[in-house]
Amino acid sequence: MFDKTLAELAAGLRNGDFTSTELTQAWLERIKAEDSKYNSYITVTEEEALAQAKAADEAFAAGTAGPFTGLPIAHKDLFCTQGVRTSCASKMLDNFISPYDGTMVAKFKQAGAVMLGKTNMDEFAMGGSNESSYYGPARNPWDTDRVPGGSSGGSGAAVAAHLAPAATGSDTGGSIRQPAALCGITGLKPTYGRVSRYGMVAFASSLDQIGPMAHTAEDCAMMLNVMAGFDPMDSTSVDREVPDYTATLNEPLAGLKIGLPKEYFTDTLDPQVAEQVRNAVAEFEKMGATVKEVSLPRTELSIPAYYIIAPAEASSNLSRFDGVRYGYRCEDPKDLEDMYKRSRGEGFGDEVKRRIMVGTYALCAGYYDAYYNKAQQIRRLIQQDFAKVLEEVDVIMAPTTPHPAFKIGEKSNDPVSMYMEDIYTLSLNLAGLPGMSVPCGQVEGLPVGLQIIGDHFAEAKLLNVAHQYQQATDWHKQAPAGI
Ligand code: GLN
């Protein structure tokens, strides 16, 4: 049962093949037995899960169950969950029990979902390998000496290791797509504003988005149906109709126009990864799609622009962690200033401090024009480049990452080489566009992701394209050895 998709589990629940309580118990036992190998969970919420499963079974008995009733999922540990620790994988919030549910979490509760627990991540979602977690790195189920990617690495590892059928993630510069690619699962970063971020601990507010991570595009569609929509509590959420994302999965792809950005296929890209991506594109040609080369000339500039804008916003967002209101406070402070300094100095890890320093520097009066303003100008140009290309093609296809999963420790002392791994994902966040990563091959036994990029609010199209690919191929069905 652990290799089943959400859609298959939902059918099993509806047919009475098993109850939500049976399902939930089985998954909780598996987590207990297996997660020490992967460290994919920070908190397992056994009691809540069993109570929610019981309520779901009652809903089935009463005939009030909906499409998501009784399905177990895990949430990344930066989404506020009432009465449950919400740590952001930081010592700063190790003791923080959220007094409320974030909107996305509340929507899953209302839909009758079961929360298995909270997944590991890079501290405050800053990273691309899950190594900056205060609770230690999550491990890639395909090779536990390797990273699962980040920052939603725990969600990626949990789904790939069959420790949750699906999970939520957040993507500020690639944190859903990159772990999805490195763990061999399917992930969707929706358009900026599609999913409310109320109750998500903010990293970089002009870039953050919440999205689903699961085995299939169909499961991501089921999850987006629950998550998407306007929320008066998030002023950046967009008031726009939410389609049924499962309704258009089977549209034929004949005539689909695909663009391949030439700047994504350079010597930055591992040639073996390139080959897998090109094979996937050839699959779409068989389905009647046409392919042409396009140009996104500022791709390289997305790294410096992002690594100014994201830290600038982070330095401002993280100023709320002052040791006074909530979170970590140092022992025996001498005076107020000592309390601020030591609470932040002891509560934040190295990568978070690095971002706060870079961001604060970039926002200093004397440097603002040279760095922050310049980065915003580049951001606008990147948006324009995408807009131009998306007038000519329906979707852009590209690799999600330049390499398959790297070894734990390989890049952790070299932040720039870690940041370079984000080259194919960052620009979408700068442009606010939706993107998916879909398993499309393997290199030396490690999964490779195909990135599918569309215009604003084209999630239904992306899911349709990904679903059709998954009808024709079985990369999404591959599991790591022994799982
Ligand atoms: N790897 C990127 C960073 O370190 C993106 C992280 C994210 O999307 N949360 O900032």
PDB file of N, CA, C and O and ligand atoms in Angstrom, residues 76 78 122 124-129 150-152 170-178 200 203 207-208 306-307 310-311 351 355 418-419 421-422 425-426 429, ligand 1:
ATOM      1  N   LYS A  76       5.620  20.627   5.550  1.00  0.00           N
ATOM      2  CA  LYS A  76       6.944  21.201   5.828  1.00  0.00           C
ATOM      3  C   LYS A  76       6.864  21.997   7.128  1.00  0.00           C
ATOM      4  O   LYS A  76       5.860  22.672   7.389  1.00  0.00           O
ATOM      5  N   LEU A  78       7.611  24.738   8.221  1.00  0.00           N
ATOM      6  CA  LEU A  78       7.534  26.197   8.324  1.00  0.00           C
ATOM      7  C   LEU A  78       6.111  26.684   8.161  1.00  0.00           C
ATOM      8  O   LEU A  78       5.869  27.873   8.054  1.00  0.00           O
ATOM      9  N   ASP A 122      15.799  23.003   5.304  1.00  0.00           N
ATOM     10  CA  ASP A 122      16.890  23.907   5.634  1.00  0.00           C
ATOM     11  C   ASP A 122      16.364  24.955   6.603  1.00  0.00           C
ATOM     12  O   ASP A 122      15.201  25.357   6.529  1.00  0.00           O
ATOM     13  N   PHE A 124      14.951  27.931   8.203  1.00  0.00           N
ATOM     14  CA  PHE A 124      14.184  29.050   7.629  1.00  0.00           C
ATOM     15  C   PHE A 124      14.107  28.968   6.095  1.00  0.00           C
ATOM     16  O   PHE A 124      14.002  29.981   5.418  1.00  0.00           O
ATOM     17  N   ALA A 125      14.208  27.751   5.565  1.00  0.00           N
ATOM     18  CA  ALA A 125      14.106  27.491   4.112  1.00  0.00           C
ATOM     19  C   ALA A 125      15.272  28.078   3.326  1.00  0.00           C
ATOM     20  O   ALA A 125      15.167  28.292   2.123  1.00  0.00           O
ATOM     21  N   MET A 126      16.379  28.342   4.020  1.00  0.00           N
ATOM     22  CA  MET A 126      17.546  28.931   3.347  1.00  0.00           C
ATOM     23  C   MET A 126      18.549  27.836   3.038  1.00  0.00           C
ATOM     24  O   MET A 126      19.306  27.406   3.914  1.00  0.00           O
ATOM     25  N   GLY A 127      18.522  27.392   1.790  1.00  0.00           N
ATOM     26  CA  GLY A 127      19.476  26.367   1.397  1.00  0.00           C
ATOM     27  C   GLY A 127      18.927  25.514   0.278  1.00  0.00           C
ATOM     28  O   GLY A 127      17.752  25.615  -0.095  1.00  0.00           O
ATOM     29  N   GLY A 128      19.794  24.675  -0.250  1.00  0.00           N
ATOM     30  CA  GLY A 128      19.391  23.824  -1.356  1.00  0.00           C
ATOM     31  C   GLY A 128      19.814  22.391  -1.120  1.00  0.00           C
ATOM     32  O   GLY A 128      19.958  21.608  -2.056  1.00  0.00           O
ATOM     33  N   SER A 129      19.995  22.003   0.160  1.00  0.00           N
ATOM     34  CA  SER A 129      20.485  20.654   0.423  1.00  0.00           C
ATOM     35  C   SER A 129      19.941  20.051   1.713  1.00  0.00           C
ATOM     36  O   SER A 129      20.243  18.914   2.019  1.00  0.00           O
ATOM     37  N   GLY A 150      17.004  20.793  -1.247  1.00  0.00           N
ATOM     38  CA  GLY A 150      16.388  21.636  -0.218  1.00  0.00           C
ATOM     39  C   GLY A 150      15.689  22.822  -0.872  1.00  0.00           C
ATOM     40  O   GLY A 150      15.710  22.948  -2.082  1.00  0.00           O
ATOM     41  N   SER A 151      15.022  23.618  -0.125  1.00  0.00           N
ATOM     42  CA  SER A 151      14.961  23.472   1.314  1.00  0.00           C
ATOM     43  C   SER A 151      13.905  22.467   1.771  1.00  0.00           C
ATOM     44  O   SER A 151      13.964  22.020   2.916  1.00  0.00           O
ATOM     45  N   SER A 152      12.949  22.080   0.894  1.00  0.00           N
ATOM     46  CA  SER A 152      11.910  21.135   1.334  1.00  0.00           C
ATOM     47  C   SER A 152      12.440  19.703   1.234  1.00  0.00           C
ATOM     48  O   SER A 152      11.764  18.811   0.690  1.00  0.00           O
ATOM     49  N   SER A 170       7.543  24.627   0.293  1.00  0.00           N
ATOM     50  CA  SER A 170       7.537  26.034  -0.114  1.00  0.00           C
ATOM     51  C   SER A 170       8.719  26.255  -1.038  1.00  0.00           C
ATOM     52  O   SER A 170       9.721  25.547  -0.950  1.00  0.00           O
ATOM     53  N   ASP A 171       8.553  27.213  -1.938  1.00  0.00           N
ATOM     54  CA  ASP A 171       9.536  27.435  -2.999  1.00  0.00           C
ATOM     55  C   ASP A 171       9.773  28.934  -3.125  1.00  0.00           C
ATOM     56  O   ASP A 171       8.898  29.674  -3.559  1.00  0.00           O
ATOM     57  N   THR A 172      10.968  29.361  -2.701  1.00  0.00           N
ATOM     58  CA  THR A 172      11.348  30.769  -2.772  1.00  0.00           C
ATOM     59  C   THR A 172      12.304  30.980  -3.941  1.00  0.00           C
ATOM     60  O   THR A 172      12.355  32.038  -4.542  1.00  0.00           O
ATOM     61  N   GLY A 173      13.075  29.906  -4.209  1.00  0.00           N
ATOM     62  CA  GLY A 173      14.026  29.969  -5.326  1.00  0.00           C
ATOM     63  C   GLY A 173      14.235  28.588  -5.935  1.00  0.00           C
ATOM     64  O   GLY A 173      15.202  28.365  -6.653  1.00  0.00           O
ATOM     65  N   GLY A 174      13.361  27.645  -5.561  1.00  0.00           N
ATOM     66  CA  GLY A 174      13.495  26.291  -6.119  1.00  0.00           C
ATOM     67  C   GLY A 174      13.192  25.191  -5.134  1.00  0.00           C
ATOM     68  O   GLY A 174      13.284  24.000  -5.459  1.00  0.00           O
ATOM     69  N   SER A 175      12.802  25.553  -3.916  1.00  0.00           N
ATOM     70  CA  SER A 175      12.758  24.579  -2.825  1.00  0.00           C
ATOM     71  C   SER A 175      11.679  23.512  -2.899  1.00  0.00           C
ATOM     72  O   SER A 175      11.672  22.603  -2.080  1.00  0.00           O
ATOM     73  N   ILE A 176      10.768  23.605  -3.862  1.00  0.00           N
ATOM     74  CA  ILE A 176       9.883  22.467  -4.124  1.00  0.00           C
ATOM     75  C   ILE A 176      10.454  21.660  -5.286  1.00  0.00           C
ATOM     76  O   ILE A 176      10.605  20.442  -5.229  1.00  0.00           O
ATOM     77  N   ARG A 177      10.812  22.372  -6.366  1.00  0.00           N
ATOM     78  CA  ARG A 177      11.231  21.702  -7.601  1.00  0.00           C
ATOM     79  C   ARG A 177      12.560  20.964  -7.426  1.00  0.00           C
ATOM     80  O   ARG A 177      12.734  19.860  -7.936  1.00  0.00           O
ATOM     81  N   GLN A 178      13.499  21.587  -6.713  1.00  0.00           N
ATOM     82  CA  GLN A 178      14.831  20.979  -6.621  1.00  0.00           C
ATOM     83  C   GLN A 178      14.810  19.680  -5.802  1.00  0.00           C
ATOM     84  O   GLN A 178      15.292  18.653  -6.285  1.00  0.00           O
ATOM     85  N   MET A 200       2.622  30.950   6.976  1.00  0.00           N
ATOM     86  CA  MET A 200       3.903  30.368   6.558  1.00  0.00           C
ATOM     87  C   MET A 200       4.968  31.314   7.080  1.00  0.00           C
ATOM     88  O   MET A 200       4.869  32.529   6.879  1.00  0.00           O
ATOM     89  N   PHE A 203      10.214  33.909   4.420  1.00  0.00           N
ATOM     90  CA  PHE A 203      11.643  33.970   4.107  1.00  0.00           C
ATOM     91  C   PHE A 203      11.843  35.230   3.245  1.00  0.00           C
ATOM     92  O   PHE A 203      12.354  36.241   3.723  1.00  0.00           O
ATOM     93  N   LEU A 207       8.902  36.449  -3.101  1.00  0.00           N
ATOM     94  CA  LEU A 207       9.268  35.246  -3.863  1.00  0.00           C
ATOM     95  C   LEU A 207       8.586  33.975  -3.353  1.00  0.00           C
ATOM     96  O   LEU A 207       8.387  33.025  -4.119  1.00  0.00           O
ATOM     97  N   ASP A 208       8.253  33.935  -2.062  1.00  0.00           N
ATOM     98  CA  ASP A 208       7.739  32.705  -1.435  1.00  0.00           C
ATOM     99  C   ASP A 208       6.434  32.221  -2.074  1.00  0.00           C
ATOM    100  O   ASP A 208       5.528  33.016  -2.304  1.00  0.00           O
ATOM    101  N   TYR A 306      18.890  37.217  -7.367  1.00  0.00           N
ATOM    102  CA  TYR A 306      18.167  36.518  -6.287  1.00  0.00           C
ATOM    103  C   TYR A 306      18.929  36.615  -4.973  1.00  0.00           C
ATOM    104  O   TYR A 306      18.329  36.854  -3.920  1.00  0.00           O
ATOM    105  N   TYR A 307      20.240  36.413  -5.034  1.00  0.00           N
ATOM    106  CA  TYR A 307      21.003  36.387  -3.777  1.00  0.00           C
ATOM    107  C   TYR A 307      21.286  37.782  -3.220  1.00  0.00           C
ATOM    108  O   TYR A 307      22.034  37.940  -2.255  1.00  0.00           O
ATOM    109  N   ALA A 310      16.603  38.077  -2.104  1.00  0.00           N
ATOM    110  CA  ALA A 310      16.119  37.146  -1.070  1.00  0.00           C
ATOM    111  C   ALA A 310      16.746  37.470   0.290  1.00  0.00           C
ATOM    112  O   ALA A 310      16.016  37.587   1.285  1.00  0.00           O
ATOM    113  N   PRO A 311      18.072  37.642   0.400  1.00  0.00           N
ATOM    114  CA  PRO A 311      18.619  37.998   1.705  1.00  0.00           C
ATOM    115  C   PRO A 311      18.127  39.364   2.207  1.00  0.00           C
ATOM    116  O   PRO A 311      17.919  39.538   3.411  1.00  0.00           O
ATOM    117  N   GLU A 351      24.102  29.728   8.058  1.00  0.00           N
ATOM    118  CA  GLU A 351      23.573  30.161   6.753  1.00  0.00           C
ATOM    119  C   GLU A 351      22.579  31.312   6.952  1.00  0.00           C
ATOM    120  O   GLU A 351      22.564  32.269   6.180  1.00  0.00           O
ATOM    121  N   ARG A 355      22.851  35.176   5.469  1.00  0.00           N
ATOM    122  CA  ARG A 355      21.816  35.881   4.697  1.00  0.00           C
ATOM    123  C   ARG A 355      21.467  37.215   5.361  1.00  0.00           C
ATOM    124  O   ARG A 355      21.255  38.215   4.687  1.00  0.00           O
ATOM    125  N   MET A 418      27.054  26.018  -3.855  1.00  0.00           N
ATOM    126  CA  MET A 418      25.681  25.603  -3.507  1.00  0.00           C
ATOM    127  C   MET A 418      24.673  26.493  -4.234  1.00  0.00           C
ATOM    128  O   MET A 418      23.700  26.001  -4.812  1.00  0.00           O
ATOM    129  N   TYR A 419      24.905  27.805  -4.236  1.00  0.00           N
ATOM    130  CA  TYR A 419      23.959  28.733  -4.872  1.00  0.00           C
ATOM    131  C   TYR A 419      23.891  28.477  -6.389  1.00  0.00           C
ATOM    132  O   TYR A 419      22.848  28.654  -7.011  1.00  0.00           O
ATOM    133  N   GLU A 421      23.782  25.762  -7.886  1.00  0.00           N
ATOM    134  CA  GLU A 421      22.840  24.662  -8.182  1.00  0.00           C
ATOM    135  C   GLU A 421      21.420  25.180  -8.419  1.00  0.00           C
ATOM    136  O   GLU A 421      20.564  24.451  -8.905  1.00  0.00           O
ATOM    137  N   ASP A 422      21.176  26.450  -8.056  1.00  0.00           N
ATOM    138  CA  ASP A 422      19.829  27.035  -8.202  1.00  0.00           C
ATOM    139  C   ASP A 422      19.624  27.713  -9.551  1.00  0.00           C
ATOM    140  O   ASP A 422      18.585  28.333  -9.780  1.00  0.00           O
ATOM    141  N   THR A 425      16.252  27.300 -11.378  1.00  0.00           N
ATOM    142  CA  THR A 425      14.975  27.462 -10.667  1.00  0.00           C
ATOM    143  C   THR A 425      14.687  28.903 -10.227  1.00  0.00           C
ATOM    144  O   THR A 425      13.531  29.312 -10.184  1.00  0.00           O
ATOM    145  N   LEU A 426      15.729  29.670  -9.907  1.00  0.00           N
ATOM    146  CA  LEU A 426      15.530  30.989  -9.296  1.00  0.00           C
ATOM    147  C   LEU A 426      14.721  31.951 -10.152  1.00  0.00           C
ATOM    148  O   LEU A 426      13.897  32.713  -9.643  1.00  0.00           O
ATOM    149  N   ASN A 429      10.926  32.294  -9.768  1.00  0.00           N
ATOM    150  CA  ASN A 429      10.447  33.015  -8.590  1.00  0.00           C
ATOM    151  C   ASN A 429      10.582  34.519  -8.814  1.00  0.00           C
ATOM    152  O   ASN A 429       9.711  35.299  -8.420  1.00  0.00           O
TER     153      ASN A 429
HETATM  154  N1  GLN B   1      18.224  27.394  -2.606  1.00  0.00           N
HETATM  155  C1  GLN B   1      17.602  28.681  -2.556  1.00  0.00           C
HETATM  156  C2  GLN B   1      18.108  29.435  -1.356  1.00  0.00           C
HETATM  157  O1  GLN B   1      18.950  28.945  -0.698  1.00  0.00           O
HETATM  158  C3  GLN B   1      16.111  28.563  -2.556  1.00  0.00           C
HETATM  159  C4  GLN B   1      15.519  28.215  -1.247  1.00  0.00           C
HETATM  160  C5  GLN B   1      14.011  28.184  -1.269  1.00  0.00           C
HETATM  161  O2  GLN B   1      13.385  28.095  -2.332  1.00  0.00           O
HETATM  162  N2  GLN B   1      13.414  28.284  -0.086  1.00  0.00           N
HETATM  163  O3  GLN B   1      17.697  30.506  -1.057  1.00  0.00           O
END
